[in-house]
Tab-separated table of C-alpha atoms in Angstrom:
chain	number	residue	atom	x	y	z
A	84	MET	CA	77.448	-28.200	-2.651
A	85	LYS	CA	76.510	-28.885	0.972
A	86	LYS	CA	79.809	-30.704	1.569
A	87	VAL	CA	81.734	-27.790	0.049
A	88	SER	CA	79.785	-25.390	2.239
A	89	ASN	CA	80.560	-27.461	5.333
A	90	ILE	CA	84.247	-27.507	4.441
A	91	VAL	CA	84.258	-23.722	3.965
A	92	ASP	CA	82.439	-23.171	7.281
A	93	ASP	CA	84.781	-25.608	9.034
A	94	TYR	CA	87.770	-23.648	7.714
A	95	ARG	CA	86.189	-20.268	8.478
A	96	TYR	CA	85.504	-21.086	12.126
A	97	SER	CA	88.619	-23.177	12.817
A	98	LEU	CA	91.486	-21.074	14.144
A	99	ARG	CA	93.901	-24.030	13.939
A	100	LYS	CA	93.141	-24.628	10.237
A	101	ARG	CA	93.365	-20.954	9.418
A	102	ILE	CA	96.744	-20.595	11.130
A	103	SER	CA	98.064	-23.781	9.494
A	104	SER	CA	96.849	-22.790	6.046
A	105	THR	CA	98.335	-19.314	6.471
A	106	TYR	CA	101.746	-20.752	7.331
A	107	ILE	CA	101.538	-23.233	4.452
A	108	SER	CA	100.628	-20.406	2.078
A	109	ILE	CA	103.588	-18.386	3.324
A	110	TYR	CA	105.880	-21.416	2.857
A	111	LEU	CA	104.562	-22.022	-0.685
A	112	MET	CA	105.070	-18.357	-1.503
A	113	ILE	CA	108.656	-18.606	-0.227
A	114	CYS	CA	109.185	-21.755	-2.326
A	115	LEU	CA	107.848	-19.957	-5.400
A	116	ILE	CA	110.150	-16.998	-4.818
A	117	VAL	CA	113.088	-19.358	-4.290
A	118	MET	CA	112.289	-21.175	-7.554
A	119	ILE	CA	111.938	-17.921	-9.493
A	120	VAL	CA	115.156	-16.501	-8.041
A	121	PHE	CA	117.006	-19.761	-8.717
A	122	VAL	CA	115.683	-20.040	-12.295
A	123	ALA	CA	116.636	-16.453	-13.081
A	124	GLY	CA	119.926	-16.630	-11.209
A	125	TYR	CA	121.082	-19.890	-12.788
A	126	ALA	CA	120.071	-18.676	-16.260
A	127	LEU	CA	122.020	-15.435	-15.847
A	128	TYR	CA	125.008	-17.388	-14.491
A	129	SER	CA	124.945	-19.739	-17.475
A	130	TYR	CA	124.575	-16.920	-20.006
A	131	SER	CA	127.432	-14.955	-18.457
A	132	LYS	CA	129.537	-18.137	-18.518
A	133	PHE	CA	128.816	-18.547	-22.270
A	134	SER	CA	129.645	-14.893	-22.872
A	135	SER	CA	133.014	-15.343	-21.206
A	136	TYR	CA	134.037	-17.850	-23.916
A	137	THR	CA	133.249	-15.493	-26.817
A	138	PRO	CA	136.318	-13.131	-26.556
A	139	ASP	CA	138.766	-16.084	-26.701
A	140	ILE	CA	136.986	-17.576	-29.715
A	141	ALA	CA	136.918	-14.137	-31.419
A	142	GLN	CA	140.657	-13.585	-30.821
A	143	SER	CA	141.441	-16.951	-32.362
A	144	ILE	CA	139.399	-16.019	-35.466
A	145	ILE	CA	141.020	-12.558	-35.745
A	146	HIS	CA	144.447	-14.097	-35.402
A	147	LYS	CA	143.645	-16.626	-38.186
A	148	ILE	CA	142.475	-13.804	-40.478
A	149	GLU	CA	145.598	-11.762	-39.765
A	150	VAL	CA	147.824	-14.752	-40.537
A	151	ASP	CA	145.983	-15.784	-43.747
A	152	GLY	CA	145.307	-12.218	-44.851
A	153	SER	CA	141.805	-13.154	-46.131
A	154	ILE	CA	138.815	-15.366	-45.508
A	155	GLU	CA	138.528	-18.423	-47.789
A	156	PRO	CA	135.015	-19.845	-46.947
A	157	ASN	CA	135.570	-23.582	-47.344
A	158	GLU	CA	138.860	-23.644	-45.501
A	159	PHE	CA	137.622	-21.190	-42.866
A	160	ARG	CA	134.520	-23.264	-42.243
A	161	PHE	CA	136.643	-26.190	-41.022
A	162	PHE	CA	138.603	-23.839	-38.797
A	163	LEU	CA	135.405	-22.413	-37.221
A	164	ALA	CA	134.110	-25.951	-36.623
A	165	SER	CA	137.236	-26.751	-34.627
A	166	LEU	CA	136.671	-23.886	-32.187
A	167	GLY	CA	134.712	-24.093	-28.948
A	168	GLY	CA	134.225	-27.833	-28.825
A	169	ASP	CA	134.296	-27.854	-25.027
A	170	GLN	CA	132.162	-24.721	-24.603
A	171	ASN	CA	128.877	-26.021	-26.067
A	172	VAL	CA	129.457	-23.897	-29.205
A	173	SER	CA	126.932	-24.959	-31.816
A	174	GLU	CA	127.647	-22.495	-34.602
A	175	ILE	CA	129.881	-19.538	-35.432
A	176	LEU	CA	128.982	-16.933	-38.016
A	177	LEU	CA	131.073	-14.082	-39.466
A	178	TYR	CA	129.413	-10.920	-40.816
A	179	ASN	CA	130.733	-7.799	-42.486
A	180	GLU	CA	129.859	-4.263	-41.514
A	181	GLN	CA	126.644	-4.444	-43.645
A	182	ASN	CA	125.481	-7.519	-41.688
A	183	GLU	CA	126.114	-9.755	-44.698
A	184	LEU	CA	127.084	-13.318	-43.866
A	185	LEU	CA	130.697	-14.100	-44.896
A	186	VAL	CA	131.148	-17.606	-43.577
A	187	SER	CA	129.715	-19.963	-40.971
A	188	THR	CA	130.283	-23.442	-39.585
A	189	THR	CA	127.344	-24.544	-41.752
A	190	TYR	CA	126.576	-23.645	-45.330
A	191	ALA	CA	125.181	-20.185	-45.759
A	192	ASN	CA	121.732	-21.286	-46.904
A	193	SER	CA	121.211	-23.357	-43.745
A	194	ALA	CA	122.724	-20.904	-41.278
A	195	VAL	CA	120.545	-19.223	-38.644
A	196	ASP	CA	120.714	-15.516	-39.479
A	197	PHE	CA	121.454	-13.523	-36.340
A	198	TYR	CA	120.353	-10.244	-37.904
A	199	GLU	CA	116.952	-11.509	-39.008
A	200	THR	CA	114.636	-9.014	-37.234
A	201	GLN	CA	111.170	-9.793	-38.571
A	202	ASP	CA	110.316	-12.263	-35.765
A	203	ARG	CA	111.729	-10.215	-32.886
A	204	ASN	CA	109.644	-8.823	-30.046
A	205	VAL	CA	110.377	-5.940	-27.663
A	206	LEU	CA	112.542	-8.075	-25.371
A	207	THR	CA	114.629	-9.672	-28.104
A	208	SER	CA	115.020	-6.286	-29.850
A	209	ILE	CA	116.598	-4.913	-26.651
A	210	PHE	CA	118.478	-8.157	-25.867
A	211	PRO	CA	119.274	-9.789	-29.255
A	212	GLN	CA	121.300	-12.512	-27.565
A	213	PHE	CA	117.959	-14.072	-26.555
A	214	SER	CA	116.453	-13.895	-30.053
A	215	LYS	CA	117.224	-17.536	-30.898
A	216	LEU	CA	116.162	-19.166	-27.627
A	217	ASP	CA	113.207	-20.785	-29.416
A	218	LEU	CA	115.744	-22.616	-31.623
A	219	GLY	CA	117.757	-23.735	-28.581
A	220	TYR	CA	120.583	-21.201	-28.934
A	221	TYR	CA	122.043	-18.432	-26.863
A	222	ALA	CA	123.639	-15.948	-29.287
A	223	ASP	CA	126.615	-13.777	-28.326
A	224	GLN	CA	128.151	-11.084	-30.546
A	225	TYR	CA	131.695	-9.738	-30.834
A	226	SER	CA	132.716	-6.828	-33.114
A	227	ASP	CA	136.183	-5.670	-34.226
A	228	SER	CA	136.202	-2.518	-36.344
A	229	ALA	CA	140.004	-2.685	-36.643
A	230	ILE	CA	139.673	-5.362	-39.281
A	231	ALA	CA	138.850	-4.160	-42.773
A	232	GLY	CA	135.130	-4.434	-43.370
A	233	GLY	CA	134.273	-4.195	-39.691
A	234	LEU	CA	134.153	-7.898	-38.853
A	235	LYS	CA	131.267	-9.089	-36.670
A	236	ILE	CA	131.468	-12.493	-34.995
A	237	VAL	CA	128.342	-14.240	-33.716
A	238	VAL	CA	128.616	-17.377	-31.575
A	239	TYR	CA	125.608	-19.665	-31.003
A	240	TYR	CA	125.838	-21.720	-27.843
A	241	SER	CA	123.712	-24.854	-27.572
A	242	LEU	CA	121.339	-24.917	-24.608
A	243	SER	CA	120.683	-28.676	-24.673
A	244	THR	CA	123.272	-29.570	-21.994
A	245	PHE	CA	122.350	-26.482	-20.007
A	246	MET	CA	118.650	-27.463	-20.146
A	247	ASP	CA	119.400	-30.988	-18.984
A	248	GLU	CA	121.294	-29.639	-15.995
A	249	TYR	CA	118.618	-27.015	-15.481
A	250	VAL	CA	115.776	-29.541	-15.410
A	251	PHE	CA	117.719	-31.872	-13.101
A	252	ILE	CA	118.464	-29.076	-10.640
A	253	ILE	CA	114.852	-27.802	-10.721
A	254	LYS	CA	113.553	-31.329	-10.084
A	255	THR	CA	116.008	-31.754	-7.214
A	256	LEU	CA	115.019	-28.369	-5.758
A	257	ALA	CA	111.300	-29.106	-6.195
A	258	MET	CA	111.658	-32.473	-4.404
A	259	THR	CA	113.642	-30.836	-1.608
A	260	LEU	CA	111.058	-28.079	-1.163
A	261	SER	CA	108.237	-30.648	-1.315
A	262	ALA	CA	109.932	-32.712	1.397
A	263	GLY	CA	110.380	-29.503	3.366
A	264	LEU	CA	106.676	-28.760	2.885
A	265	LEU	CA	105.737	-32.180	4.221
A	266	ILE	CA	107.978	-31.729	7.271
A	267	PHE	CA	106.629	-28.200	7.698
A	268	ILE	CA	103.036	-29.437	7.626
A	269	LEU	CA	103.716	-32.194	10.172
A	270	ILE	CA	105.696	-29.956	12.543
A	271	GLY	CA	103.393	-26.981	11.883
A	272	PHE	CA	100.193	-28.857	12.702
A	273	SER	CA	101.759	-30.338	15.810
A	274	ARG	CA	103.107	-26.991	16.941
A	275	THR	CA	99.829	-25.209	16.190
A	276	GLU	CA	97.964	-27.882	18.137
A	277	GLN	CA	100.287	-27.353	21.077
A	278	MET	CA	99.970	-23.557	20.915
A	279	LEU	CA	96.190	-23.651	20.699
A	280	ARG	CA	95.730	-26.310	23.355
A	281	PRO	CA	94.898	-23.666	26.009
A	282	ILE	CA	92.023	-22.459	23.805
A	283	ALA	CA	90.637	-25.990	23.678
A	284	GLU	CA	91.102	-26.092	27.468
A	285	VAL	CA	89.195	-22.794	27.723
A	286	THR	CA	86.348	-24.262	25.680
A	287	LYS	CA	86.303	-27.429	27.770
A	288	ILE	CA	86.303	-25.574	31.081
A	289	ALA	CA	83.740	-23.061	29.883
A	290	LYS	CA	81.333	-25.877	28.987
A	291	GLN	CA	81.720	-27.344	32.478
A	292	ILE	CA	81.225	-24.099	34.424
A	293	ASN	CA	77.845	-23.520	36.044
A	294	GLY	CA	76.527	-22.113	39.278
A	295	GLU	CA	77.663	-25.168	41.229
A	296	ASN	CA	81.358	-25.187	40.165
A	297	LEU	CA	82.450	-21.610	39.564
A	298	ASN	CA	85.779	-22.547	41.162
A	299	LEU	CA	87.001	-24.281	37.971
A	300	ARG	CA	90.062	-22.604	36.402
A	301	ILE	CA	92.164	-23.111	33.286
A	302	ASP	CA	95.632	-24.627	33.723
A	303	GLU	CA	98.207	-21.967	32.812
A	304	LYS	CA	101.296	-24.162	32.593
A	305	ASP	CA	100.838	-25.149	28.901
A	306	ALA	CA	99.966	-21.624	27.719
A	307	ARG	CA	102.674	-19.429	26.269
A	308	TYR	CA	103.067	-15.958	24.810
A	309	GLU	CA	99.794	-14.032	24.272
A	310	LEU	CA	97.737	-17.153	25.015
A	311	LYS	CA	99.169	-17.249	28.535
A	312	GLU	CA	98.014	-13.690	29.049
A	313	LEU	CA	94.594	-14.645	27.697
A	314	VAL	CA	94.325	-17.607	30.070
A	315	GLN	CA	95.386	-15.470	33.024
A	316	THR	CA	92.813	-12.808	32.058
A	317	ILE	CA	90.056	-15.399	31.781
A	318	ASN	CA	90.985	-16.913	35.162
A	319	LYS	CA	90.941	-13.454	36.756
A	320	MET	CA	87.585	-12.805	35.091
A	321	MET	CA	86.268	-16.059	36.569
A	322	ASP	CA	87.557	-14.948	39.998
A	323	ARG	CA	85.560	-11.746	39.670
A	324	ILE	CA	82.455	-13.614	38.398
A	325	GLN	CA	82.692	-16.082	41.272
A	326	LEU	CA	83.071	-13.245	43.772
A	327	SER	CA	80.061	-11.402	42.298
A	328	TYR	CA	78.021	-14.586	42.173
A	329	ASN	CA	78.814	-15.371	45.805
A	330	LYS	CA	77.893	-11.824	46.801
A	331	GLN	CA	74.646	-12.132	44.868
A	332	LYS	CA	73.815	-15.406	46.587
A	333	ARG	CA	74.582	-13.849	49.931
A	334	PHE	CA	72.531	-10.806	49.028
A	335	VAL	CA	69.458	-12.935	48.174
A	336	SER	CA	69.996	-15.021	51.294
A	337	ASP	CA	70.268	-11.895	53.480
A	338	VAL	CA	67.176	-10.282	51.950
A	339	SER	CA	65.244	-13.499	52.583
A	340	HIS	CA	66.516	-13.612	56.149
A	341	GLU	CA	65.705	-9.963	56.815
A	342	LEU	CA	62.172	-10.298	55.417
A	343	ARG	CA	61.462	-13.590	57.156
A	344	THR	CA	61.435	-12.041	60.650
A	345	PRO	CA	58.965	-9.178	60.066
A	346	ILE	CA	56.727	-11.402	57.979
A	347	ALA	CA	56.741	-14.001	60.782
A	348	VAL	CA	55.956	-11.258	63.345
A	349	ILE	CA	53.103	-9.863	61.266
A	350	SER	CA	51.750	-13.361	60.649
A	351	GLY	CA	52.004	-14.233	64.353
A	352	TYR	CA	50.252	-11.103	65.533
A	353	GLY	CA	47.646	-11.538	62.818
A	354	SER	CA	46.858	-15.038	64.103
A	355	MET	CA	46.724	-13.728	67.697
A	356	LEU	CA	44.320	-10.957	66.614
A	357	LYS	CA	42.114	-13.547	64.932
A	358	ARG	CA	41.932	-15.652	68.099
A	359	TRP	CA	41.792	-13.136	70.968
A	360	GLY	CA	42.111	-9.631	69.571
A	361	LYS	CA	38.374	-9.084	69.146
A	362	THR	CA	37.734	-9.492	72.867
A	363	ASP	CA	41.009	-8.379	74.472
A	364	PRO	CA	41.879	-4.656	73.925
A	365	ALA	CA	45.427	-5.099	75.247
A	366	ILE	CA	46.232	-7.774	72.696
A	367	LEU	CA	44.573	-5.678	70.005
A	368	ASP	CA	46.738	-2.622	70.763
A	369	GLU	CA	49.942	-4.695	71.083
A	370	SER	CA	49.277	-6.476	67.811
A	371	ILE	CA	48.454	-3.288	65.912
A	372	ASP	CA	51.620	-1.552	67.242
A	373	ALA	CA	53.802	-4.549	66.357
A	374	ILE	CA	52.321	-4.873	62.859
A	375	ILE	CA	52.787	-1.149	62.156
A	376	ASN	CA	56.380	-1.298	63.473
A	377	GLU	CA	57.345	-4.309	61.372
A	378	ALA	CA	55.604	-2.843	58.296
A	379	SER	CA	57.648	0.333	58.794
A	380	ASN	CA	60.825	-1.737	59.070
A	381	MET	CA	59.924	-3.640	55.881
A	382	ASN	CA	59.183	-0.350	54.090
A	383	ASP	CA	62.577	0.975	55.182
A	384	LEU	CA	64.287	-2.169	53.915
A	385	VAL	CA	62.448	-2.080	50.605
A	386	GLU	CA	63.321	1.599	50.101
A	387	LYS	CA	66.979	0.872	50.679
A	388	LEU	CA	66.883	-2.114	48.332
A	389	LEU	CA	65.201	0.016	45.641
A	390	PHE	CA	67.955	2.615	46.074
A	391	LEU	CA	70.642	-0.042	45.571
A	392	ALA	CA	68.733	-1.578	42.642
A	393	ARG	CA	68.442	1.798	40.919
A	394	ASN	CA	72.171	2.254	41.356
A	395	ASP	CA	72.827	-1.167	39.820
A	396	ASN	CA	70.639	-0.163	36.865
A	397	GLU	CA	72.338	3.245	36.687
A	398	ASN	CA	68.970	4.948	37.198
A	399	ILE	CA	69.960	7.131	40.170
A	400	THR	CA	69.998	10.837	39.362
A	401	PHE	CA	71.686	13.461	41.511
A	402	GLU	CA	70.049	16.899	41.585
A	403	MET	CA	73.088	19.148	41.994
A	404	ASP	CA	72.433	22.606	43.448
A	405	LEU	CA	74.516	25.155	45.344
A	406	CYS	CA	74.050	24.488	49.053
A	407	ASP	CA	75.542	25.487	52.399
A	408	VAL	CA	77.074	22.153	53.479
A	409	ALA	CA	77.917	23.488	56.953
A	410	LYS	CA	74.281	24.367	57.677
A	411	LEU	CA	73.074	21.021	56.287
A	412	CYS	CA	75.557	19.146	58.488
A	413	GLY	CA	74.597	21.188	61.598
A	414	ASP	CA	70.877	20.526	61.041
A	415	THR	CA	71.498	16.777	60.631
A	416	ILE	CA	73.486	16.613	63.881
A	417	LYS	CA	70.769	18.492	65.788
A	418	GLU	CA	68.063	16.139	64.543
A	419	THR	CA	70.122	13.067	65.467
A	420	MET	CA	71.079	14.374	68.939
A	421	LEU	CA	67.461	15.016	69.810
A	422	VAL	CA	67.059	11.253	69.858
A	423	HIS	CA	70.472	10.588	71.446
A	424	SER	CA	70.729	13.374	73.993
A	425	ASP	CA	72.928	11.218	76.242
A	426	PHE	CA	75.857	11.423	73.761
A	427	GLU	CA	78.803	13.760	74.093
A	428	VAL	CA	79.301	15.401	70.684
A	429	GLN	CA	82.463	17.317	69.782
A	430	LEU	CA	81.949	19.590	66.769
A	431	ASP	CA	84.525	21.198	64.524
A	432	ILE	CA	82.429	22.654	61.695
A	433	GLN	CA	83.685	25.440	59.473
A	434	ASN	CA	81.053	28.080	58.734
A	435	GLN	CA	79.506	28.676	55.326
A	436	ILE	CA	80.934	25.931	53.149
A	437	PHE	CA	79.155	26.214	49.801
A	438	ALA	CA	79.254	23.296	47.340
A	439	LYS	CA	77.236	22.022	44.413
A	440	ILE	CA	75.626	18.860	45.791
A	441	ASP	CA	72.418	16.866	45.934
A	442	GLU	CA	71.102	18.223	49.260
A	443	MET	CA	68.777	15.295	50.019
A	444	ARG	CA	71.435	12.652	49.262
A	445	MET	CA	74.136	14.516	51.178
A	446	LYS	CA	71.893	14.759	54.266
A	447	GLN	CA	71.247	11.016	53.919
A	448	LEU	CA	75.045	10.443	53.820
A	449	PHE	CA	75.620	12.540	56.952
A	450	ARG	CA	72.800	10.736	58.789
A	451	ILE	CA	74.138	7.288	57.825
A	452	LEU	CA	77.671	7.991	59.095
A	453	ILE	CA	76.475	9.714	62.301
A	454	ASP	CA	73.935	6.953	63.036
A	455	ASN	CA	76.623	4.365	62.413
A	456	ALA	CA	78.933	6.031	64.928
A	457	VAL	CA	76.112	6.188	67.487
A	458	LYS	CA	75.114	2.559	67.015
A	459	TYR	CA	78.557	1.104	67.532
A	460	SER	CA	79.659	3.400	70.356
A	461	LEU	CA	77.609	1.237	72.766
A	462	SER	CA	78.542	2.288	76.330
A	463	ARG	CA	81.210	4.866	75.328
A	464	LYS	CA	78.807	7.583	74.217
A	465	TYR	CA	81.153	9.963	72.422
A	466	ILE	CA	81.417	11.057	68.800
A	467	ALA	CA	83.426	13.806	67.090
A	468	VAL	CA	82.184	15.443	63.887
A	469	SER	CA	84.386	17.595	61.681
A	470	LEU	CA	83.656	19.550	58.486
A	471	LYS	CA	86.213	21.734	56.769
A	472	THR	CA	87.472	22.715	53.316
A	473	GLU	CA	90.753	21.709	51.761
A	474	ASN	CA	91.679	23.213	48.370
A	475	GLU	CA	88.748	22.462	46.059
A	476	PHE	CA	87.137	19.885	48.395
A	477	PHE	CA	85.199	19.689	51.618
A	478	ILE	CA	86.031	16.933	54.115
A	479	PHE	CA	83.408	15.491	56.461
A	480	SER	CA	84.527	13.058	59.179
A	481	VAL	CA	82.852	11.222	62.034
A	482	LYS	CA	84.888	9.623	64.823
A	483	ASP	CA	83.668	7.376	67.615
A	484	LYS	CA	85.185	5.447	70.518
A	485	GLY	CA	83.157	2.319	69.896
A	486	ILE	CA	83.933	-1.315	69.281
A	487	GLY	CA	85.952	-0.715	66.087
A	488	ILE	CA	86.410	-2.946	63.042
A	489	SER	CA	89.020	-5.662	62.531
A	490	LYS	CA	91.493	-5.613	59.634
A	491	GLU	CA	89.853	-8.712	58.204
A	492	ASP	CA	86.440	-7.017	58.053
A	493	LEU	CA	87.558	-3.589	56.786
A	494	PRO	CA	87.639	-4.563	53.042
A	495	ASN	CA	84.024	-5.817	53.246
A	496	ILE	CA	82.226	-3.166	55.263
A	497	PHE	CA	80.817	-1.450	52.150
A	498	ASP	CA	79.268	-4.692	50.895
A	499	ARG	CA	75.499	-5.036	51.178
A	500	PHE	CA	74.179	-6.773	54.295
A	501	TYR	CA	77.713	-7.138	55.609
A	502	ARG	CA	78.110	-7.053	59.376
A	503	ALA	CA	81.467	-7.506	61.025
A	504	ASP	CA	79.868	-9.212	63.990
A	505	GLU	CA	76.585	-11.077	63.423
A	506	SER	CA	76.063	-11.458	67.197
A	507	ARG	CA	75.400	-7.731	67.613
A	508	THR	CA	72.823	-7.494	64.814
A	509	LYS	CA	69.819	-7.357	67.090
A	510	LEU	CA	71.654	-5.151	69.553
A	511	THR	CA	72.477	-2.399	67.031
A	512	GLY	CA	69.628	-2.903	64.584
A	513	GLY	CA	69.770	-2.093	60.893
A	514	TYR	CA	70.238	-4.248	57.850
A	515	GLY	CA	73.897	-3.703	56.915
A	516	LEU	CA	72.946	-1.498	53.924
A	517	GLY	CA	73.894	1.939	55.264
A	518	LEU	CA	77.565	1.978	54.296
A	519	ALA	CA	76.804	0.498	50.875
A	520	MET	CA	74.417	3.393	50.283
A	521	ALA	CA	76.927	5.895	51.704
A	522	LYS	CA	79.546	4.738	49.217
A	523	ILE	CA	77.112	5.130	46.306
A	524	ILE	CA	76.261	8.685	47.375
A	525	VAL	CA	79.946	9.614	47.731
A	526	LEU	CA	80.844	8.172	44.311
A	527	GLY	CA	77.823	9.936	42.813
A	528	HIS	CA	79.424	13.218	43.956
A	529	LYS	CA	82.818	12.191	42.469
A	530	GLY	CA	84.239	11.874	45.960
A	531	LYS	CA	86.111	9.375	48.068
A	532	ILE	CA	85.328	7.651	51.376
A	533	HIS	CA	87.972	6.392	53.790
A	534	VAL	CA	87.871	4.552	57.119
A	535	VAL	CA	90.439	4.078	59.845
A	536	SER	CA	89.547	1.696	62.647
A	537	LYS	CA	90.992	-0.345	65.469
A	538	VAL	CA	89.212	-2.980	67.496
A	539	ASP	CA	87.965	-1.704	70.906
A	540	GLU	CA	89.301	1.812	70.206
A	541	GLY	CA	86.809	3.099	67.658
A	542	SER	CA	86.474	4.118	64.005
A	543	GLU	CA	86.777	7.277	61.919
A	544	PHE	CA	84.978	7.654	58.580
A	545	SER	CA	86.133	10.488	56.303
A	546	VAL	CA	84.486	11.699	53.140
A	547	LYS	CA	86.215	13.977	50.588
A	548	ILE	CA	83.923	15.597	48.037
A	549	PRO	CA	84.679	18.322	45.433
A	550	LEU	CA	83.027	21.693	45.932
A	551	ASN	CA	82.193	22.019	42.207
A	552	LEU	CA	81.750	25.739	42.605
A	553	PRO	CA	80.816	27.695	39.410
A	554	GLN	CA	83.752	29.542	37.889
C-alpha cells in the first residue's frame, strides 16, 4: 500500500507525468473513437455492399418464375443454389404473402426461418436484416407484389469471409495505433521534458538563491510560450527582491552609521565627566549640553524611523478634517523664517484654501520641503513658496537657487537615508529621511509629488493634493 501511495503522490505532484498521462489519455481516446468509427463504418459498408447484390439475384429469380410459370421445389432448389456464388450468398429462401416458406437452397426443415420472431429483441425487430447475425448471416429481403401470391425473397449472406477481413484489418489498425502510441510516448515525453526544462531550471536556481547571490537569474533562451512569460516574470521579481534587499541592507547600515556617532559622543562625554567633570564646571556644562543635544538628535532619528516603520506596517492613520491650508502654510513659513531671518522669501499664497487634510501631517510636509530648500540653498539664500488651487486640487511648491540635484540622483531622492552628495552630510545636517517621509504623507492624502532640478541652479518641489471638500 505504501508503494501505491508513493506512486499516487509522485503522479499527483509531478507536472511532467500529469501532462504526459493527459496526452496519452487523449491519444487513447482518439484511438478508441477511430476504432469504433472504423468498425461501424466498415460494417455498414459491407452490409450495403451485400444489399446491392440482392436486386440482381431477385430479378433472376422472378425471370425464372415468369419463364417456367410456376415453382417446382426440387428443380428450383438447384437454380437457387447456382445464384450468388461470387457474392458470399449462403442461402436463398422464397416466401409467399403469408410468410410461408415455398422453397430454399436447403431442405425446408433445415432452413433458417427469416420470419421467426420469438428470439428477436428491439434492435432486430426494427432491423430484421440483423436478426441472424448470431448464426453468421446477414439477411436481406426483396418483395415483388406483382407476382401472384406476393413473392418474398430472402437472401442470407455469409459473414465468414467478411469477418476474416474484418479481424485482419482491425489487427492491422490496432498494431498501427499501438506503434503510433509508442512513438507518441517517446516524442511526447521528450517534448514535455523540453517544455518543462525552464521549470526545473527555476527550481534549481531557487534552491541556490540566498542573501549572498541574489544576482542569479533563470536563462530565458530555452523557455517558450507561457513558460517564457513565467521565467521573465520570475526574473523581474528577483530584480525587485534584489533591489529591496539591497535597500534594506543599506537602510540597516545607514541606521547603524547614524546611531554610531551620537552614541560615541555620549560615551566620550560620559567618560570625560567621570574623569574630570566632578571638579571642572566647564567640562561638566559642556558634557551635559553635548549629551542632551545628541540625545535629542537620537530621539529625532528614532521618531522618524518609527514613522517609516508604521508606514511599512500600514499602521499610519490620517485624521482628515476641514482645514485652511493657506493659513497652515503661512504659519509654517513664519516659524521657519524666525530661525532663518537672513533668507529672502518670495510668497505667492492664495487666501482661504480649504481642504480635508491631516493638519499635523500637512504641516510636517510643508516644514520638510521648506527646510530642505533652506538647507541646500547654502550661500544663495533665496526660496520661493507658492500655494494655489487648480480644479479640485491645491498645489504647494517650494523653489530654491541652491546646489540642485543631478539626473542620476533624482530617481533615488525619496529613498531612506539617500543623500546625493555624502560630502555635504555634516554641512547640511539631517539623516536623509525627510523626503521619504514627505512622499508617505503626500500618498496618504492621495496626492502626487514632483521635483524639477538642475545642478548649480536649484530645485523645485511641487505637491498636488485633492481638496476632498464635502459635496
